[in-house]
Each structure stands twice: as C-alpha cells, then as structure tokens.
Coordinates of C-alpha atoms in Angstrom, one line a residue:
X1 CA -11.5 15.8 9.8
X2 CA -10.8 14.7 5.5
X3 CA -8.4 12.5 5.0
X4 CA -6.8 11.7 1.4
X5 CA -4.7 9.0 0.9
X6 CA -1.7 8.5 -2.8
X7 CA -1.9 5.2 -3.4
X8 CA -4.3 2.3 -1.7
X9 CA -2.0 -0.5 -1.7
X10 CA -1.2 -2.6 1.8
X11 CA 0.7 0.1 3.2
X12 CA -1.4 2.5 2.3
X13 CA -4.4 0.2 3.2
X14 CA -3.1 -0.3 6.3
X15 CA -3.1 3.6 7.3
X16 CA -6.7 3.4 6.0
X17 CA -7.8 1.4 8.6
X18 CA -6.4 2.2 11.3
X19 CA -7.4 6.2 10.6
X20 CA -11.1 4.9 9.9
X21 CA -10.7 3.2 13.6
X22 CA -10.2 6.1 14.5
X23 CA -12.9 7.8 13.0
X24 CA -11.2 10.2 10.1
X25 CA -13.0 9.9 6.4
X26 CA -10.5 8.7 4.1
X27 CA -10.4 8.9 0.3
X28 CA -7.8 7.0 -1.3
X29 CA -6.6 6.7 -4.8
X30 CA -4.6 4.3 -6.5
X31 CA -3.7 2.9 -10.5
X32 CA -6.2 2.3 -13.0
X33 CA -4.7 -1.2 -13.2
X34 CA -3.8 -1.9 -9.6
X35 CA -0.3 -3.9 -8.5
X36 CA -0.4 -4.4 -5.3
X37 CA 0.6 -8.4 -4.5
X38 CA -0.7 -8.2 -0.9
X39 CA -4.6 -7.5 -2.6
X40 CA -6.1 -9.2 0.5
X41 CA -5.4 -6.4 2.4
X42 CA -5.3 -3.4 -0.1
X43 CA -8.2 -1.4 -0.4
X44 CA -6.8 -1.4 -4.4
X45 CA -8.9 -4.3 -4.9
X46 CA -12.0 -2.6 -5.0
X47 CA -10.5 -0.2 -8.4
X48 CA -10.3 -3.6 -10.0
X49 CA -13.9 -5.4 -8.3
X50 CA -16.4 -2.4 -7.4
X51 CA -15.9 -3.7 -3.8
X52 CA -13.0 -4.3 -1.0
X53 CA -13.0 -5.7 2.0
X54 CA -9.6 -4.9 4.5
X55 CA -10.7 -7.0 7.8
X56 CA -13.8 -5.3 9.3
X57 CA -14.0 -2.2 6.4
X58 CA -15.3 -2.0 3.4
X59 CA -14.2 0.2 0.2
X60 CA -15.9 0.8 -2.7
X61 CA -14.6 2.3 -6.3
X62 CA -15.9 5.4 -6.4
X63 CA -15.5 7.8 -10.3
X64 CA -16.1 11.6 -9.2
X65 CA -16.9 13.3 -5.8
X66 CA -20.4 12.5 -5.3
X67 CA -20.0 8.5 -5.6
X68 CA -17.1 10.0 -2.4
X69 CA -19.1 11.6 -1.0
X70 CA -22.1 8.5 -1.0
X71 CA -19.3 6.1 0.2
X72 CA -18.5 8.5 3.4
X73 CA -21.8 9.3 4.6
X74 CA -22.5 5.3 4.3
X75 CA -19.4 4.5 6.2
X76 CA -16.9 3.2 3.4
X77 CA -13.7 4.1 2.1
X78 CA -13.8 5.3 -1.6
X79 CA -10.7 5.0 -3.6
X80 CA -10.4 6.1 -7.4
X81 CA -8.7 5.1 -10.6
X82 CA -7.2 8.8 -10.2
X83 CA -2.8 7.6 -10.4
X84 CA -2.3 12.3 -10.1
X85 CA -4.8 12.5 -7.7
X86 CA -6.6 14.9 -9.1
X87 CA -10.0 14.7 -6.9
X88 CA -8.1 15.5 -4.1
X89 CA -8.4 18.7 -5.7
X90 CA -12.2 19.0 -5.2
X91 CA -12.4 17.2 -2.2
X92 CA -9.8 20.2 -0.1
X93 CA -9.4 17.4 2.8
X94 CA -7.4 18.6 6.4
X95 CA -4.8 15.9 6.0
X96 CA -2.9 15.5 2.0
X97 CA -0.7 11.3 2.9
X98 CA 1.8 10.0 0.1
X99 CA 1.4 6.3 0.7
X100 CA 2.6 5.7 -2.8
X101 CA 6.1 4.2 -2.1
X102 CA 8.1 4.9 -4.9
X103 CA 11.0 5.7 -2.8
X104 CA 10.4 9.0 -4.5
X105 CA 8.2 12.5 -4.8
X106 CA 6.1 11.8 -7.2
X107 CA 4.2 15.3 -7.2
X108 CA 3.6 15.7 -3.3
X109 CA 4.2 19.5 -2.2
X110 CA 3.6 20.8 1.4
X111 CA 1.1 22.8 0.1
X112 CA -1.0 20.9 -1.4
X113 CA -3.1 20.5 2.1
X114 CA -2.7 21.9 5.4
X115 CA -1.1 18.8 7.2
X116 CA 0.5 17.1 4.6
X117 CA 2.2 13.4 5.7
X118 CA 4.6 10.8 3.7
X119 CA 5.3 7.4 4.3
X120 CA 8.7 5.9 3.1
X121 CA 12.0 7.3 1.4
X122 CA 11.9 10.5 -0.5
X123 CA 10.9 13.0 1.0
X124 CA 12.0 15.7 3.7
X125 CA 10.0 16.8 6.6
X126 CA 9.6 21.0 6.1
X127 CA 10.3 20.7 2.2
X128 CA 8.1 18.4 0.6
X129 CA 5.6 17.6 3.8
X130 CA 5.3 17.9 7.3
X131 CA 6.1 15.0 8.0
X132 CA 7.3 11.9 7.2
X133 CA 6.9 8.1 8.5
X134 CA 9.9 5.7 8.8
X135 CA 9.2 2.3 6.9
X136 CA 12.3 0.3 7.3
X137 CA 12.1 -2.5 9.4
X138 CA 13.4 -2.0 12.4
X139 CA 13.8 0.0 16.0
X140 CA 12.6 3.0 14.0
X141 CA 9.8 1.7 11.9
X142 CA 6.4 3.7 12.3
X143 CA 8.6 6.8 13.8
X144 CA 7.0 10.5 13.4
X145 CA 10.3 12.9 11.2
X146 CA 9.4 16.2 11.4
X147 CA 12.8 17.7 10.7
X148 CA 14.8 15.7 7.8
X149 CA 14.0 12.0 6.0
X150 CA 13.4 8.6 6.0
X151 CA 16.2 5.4 5.8
X152 CA 17.2 5.8 2.3
X153 CA 16.1 3.0 0.1
X154 CA 18.5 -0.5 0.0
X155 CA 16.4 -2.3 -2.6
X156 CA 16.8 -5.3 0.0
X157 CA 13.1 -6.1 1.9
X158 CA 13.8 -6.1 5.3
X159 CA 14.5 -9.6 7.3
X160 CA 11.8 -12.2 7.9
X161 CA 11.7 -15.6 8.8
X162 CA 15.4 -15.7 7.7
X163 CA 14.8 -13.7 4.1
X164 CA 15.1 -11.1 2.5
X165 CA 15.9 -10.5 -1.1
X166 CA 14.6 -14.3 -1.8
X167 CA 10.8 -13.5 -0.7
X168 CA 10.2 -11.7 -3.5
X169 CA 8.6 -13.0 -6.7
X170 CA 9.8 -11.7 -9.8
X171 CA 8.8 -11.4 -13.4
X172 CA 11.7 -13.1 -15.5
X173 CA 10.1 -11.1 -18.7
X174 CA 8.9 -8.5 -20.4
X175 CA 4.8 -9.5 -21.3
X176 CA 1.6 -10.4 -19.4
X177 CA 1.5 -12.2 -16.1
X178 CA 0.1 -15.6 -15.7
X179 CA -0.5 -16.5 -12.2
X180 CA -0.3 -20.7 -11.0
X181 CA -0.1 -20.7 -7.7
X182 CA -2.3 -18.4 -6.0
X183 CA -2.4 -16.6 -2.3
X184 CA -2.2 -18.3 0.9
X185 CA -0.9 -21.5 -1.1
X186 CA 2.2 -22.9 0.3
X187 CA 5.0 -23.7 -1.8
X188 CA 8.6 -24.7 -2.1
X189 CA 11.8 -23.4 -3.2
X190 CA 12.9 -23.5 -6.5
X191 CA 8.4 -24.6 -7.5
X192 CA 6.8 -23.0 -10.3
X193 CA 4.6 -20.8 -9.1
X194 CA 3.4 -18.2 -12.3
X195 CA 4.5 -17.0 -16.1
X196 CA 5.0 -14.4 -18.0
X197 CA 3.9 -15.0 -21.8
X198 CA 4.7 -18.7 -21.1
X199 CA 8.2 -17.6 -19.7
X200 CA 7.9 -19.8 -16.0
X201 CA 8.2 -18.0 -12.7
X202 CA 9.9 -19.5 -9.6
X203 CA 9.2 -19.1 -6.5
X204 CA 13.1 -18.7 -4.5
X205 CA 12.3 -19.5 -1.4
X206 CA 9.4 -22.5 0.4
X207 CA 7.0 -20.5 2.1
X208 CA 3.6 -19.4 1.4
X209 CA 2.0 -17.0 -1.0
X210 CA 1.0 -13.9 0.8
X211 CA 0.9 -11.7 -2.6
X212 CA 0.4 -11.9 -5.8
X213 CA -0.4 -10.0 -9.0
X214 CA -3.8 -10.8 -10.5
X215 CA -3.8 -12.5 -14.0
X216 CA -3.4 -11.0 -17.4
X217 CA -1.4 -7.5 -15.3
X218 CA 1.1 -6.0 -18.4
X219 CA 5.2 -6.1 -16.7
X220 CA 8.5 -5.8 -16.8
X221 CA 11.5 -8.5 -16.1
X222 CA 12.9 -8.7 -12.8
X223 CA 9.2 -6.4 -11.7
X224 CA 8.2 -8.0 -7.7
X225 CA 5.2 -9.5 -9.1
X226 CA 4.1 -11.4 -5.4
X227 CA 6.0 -12.0 -1.8
X228 CA 6.4 -15.5 -0.6
X229 CA 6.7 -15.4 3.4
X230 CA 9.4 -18.6 4.8
X231 CA 7.1 -18.4 8.2
X232 CA 4.5 -21.2 6.1
X233 CA 1.3 -21.8 7.5
X234 CA 1.5 -20.1 10.9
X235 CA 1.3 -17.2 8.2
X236 CA -2.0 -14.5 8.7
X237 CA -2.7 -13.5 5.0
X238 CA -6.1 -12.5 5.7
X239 CA -5.0 -9.3 8.0
X240 CA -2.5 -6.1 8.3
X241 CA 0.8 -6.8 8.4
X242 CA 3.0 -5.7 11.3
X243 CA 4.7 -3.4 9.5
X244 CA 1.6 -1.4 8.0
X245 CA -0.2 -1.0 11.1
X246 CA 2.7 0.7 13.3
X247 CA 3.3 2.9 9.7
X248 CA -0.7 3.9 10.1
X249 CA 0.3 4.4 14.0
X250 CA 2.7 7.1 12.9
X251 CA 0.7 8.8 10.5
X252 CA -1.8 8.7 13.6
X253 CA 0.5 10.5 15.8
X254 CA 1.5 13.2 12.8
X255 CA -2.0 13.8 12.6
X256 CA -2.5 14.5 16.7
X257 CA 0.6 15.4 17.6
X258 CA 0.4 18.6 14.3
X259 CA -3.1 18.7 14.1
X260 CA -3.1 21.7 16.6
X261 CA -0.9 24.1 14.9
X262 CA -1.4 23.3 11.1
X263 CA -4.1 24.3 8.7

C-alpha cells in the first residue's frame, strides 16, 4: 500500500515513522524551503540537506517519480520539494494524508485518493476527507473522527511544563532569521537566542531549545521560529514527541479501520 503525506514537519514525520514501521510505503512532500522548527525529528530536512534521519528511518530528497521509486525500493522515505503535491497525481496513492498543519484546508479533496485522512482542524470528515485525526493535547489526542471536525485551533500551544504560549520563539521583525543558539542548548528566560537582520530574538521562558529554524530563512514578525521546552535537560530532542506518536497511531488506526471498505 502506498501512502502519500502532505507535509514533512515533526508531526508529519511522526506519522511517517509509525507507518514505515508498519511496513507501508511512504512518500512525503514539503516546501522548497521547509519551515519545520523541530528539525532533528523532521524528514523535511532531506529537502535542505539531501538526506535526513529520524530515529531509525532514513529519508532522501527525490526530484521525480523515478527517484521516488528508487528510494522506496531501498527502504528509504522519499521527500519531494513540491508544495502543491503535484507528484502524488503521478503516483496514484492508496491513501493520502494531509499533515501540513495549516489549521485549514489548503486544497485537499476527498476524491484525491481512495482513502483521504486529514490531521487537525480545518477539515470535515465526510466532506473533505474520510477521517480526521485530533491533534489537540488532552483526552482526545490521536482520536479518529469519522463524522465532523477536530477541535478548532485556539492559537495557544499545549501546556508543557507549565508553559503554553511562552514556549514559542517568535521572529522579532520581518527579514532573514539567524539563530544564535542551537537545538539542544539550555537557555534562560530573556536570553538572546537569535536575530532577524540584527533585531534580537529572546527566549520567553527557560528550558531546552527543542526546535529552531535554520539560518537564512525569510520570516515575518511574530512567525514561529523556534520552541523552548521548559523541562530542560530531561528533554530528548532526538526522538519524535508523544504527540506525534499519538497522531501517527490515529492515522494508522484510520487506515486499518477504513481500509476494509475504501477503494
């Protein structure tokens, strides 16, 4: 079974990891300049670097269908720089997963594949897709929704270590982003961690930098540019999060449950 995933950030990569471990063939797409901040657990790094590894699974950048098939034959996840996911039309996947995390539907249709699964708010099961996976932290995280939608986006990230919005590192201005601290560094509240064309960016809480945009990315003021985990040294920033694993489990459940009568 071929599964195509729109998006290759940390949550999409958690989905891909679980599905790959379940022996499905996975193809992913993302932006030509990926904007994932949790780059140590994002297959989108393959677009920027040519290859990427998340835990025990490797990905490589693929430019065309031939390179996609070569990757799959070698047990590697191909990742294409293809924001419109045009390559999926040539691949005719059995399952399409929209894991862009745009908080809205950017063009996915229930007719895009025999089974279409959407991740997070902005989709209605039965209209836009066959199933929606809940992404909000809490009791319903990872649940499969076959009627209706996920909980609406609140704009406030989930509570980790007593912190919500202050966990985010945000661009201080429009311009080019330049990190001054790296993923895995432990910082203090108020510490300078980056700049945007010289305009300083400060951590709003202390903890470990779990994610940070790469150097040279064009950003707009207020855009998410990083993530500080207030749990500090105890954080394992090299493995996918509990949230990503839960969502990946939800996608896997949806495929197994719906696959008996779709397509």
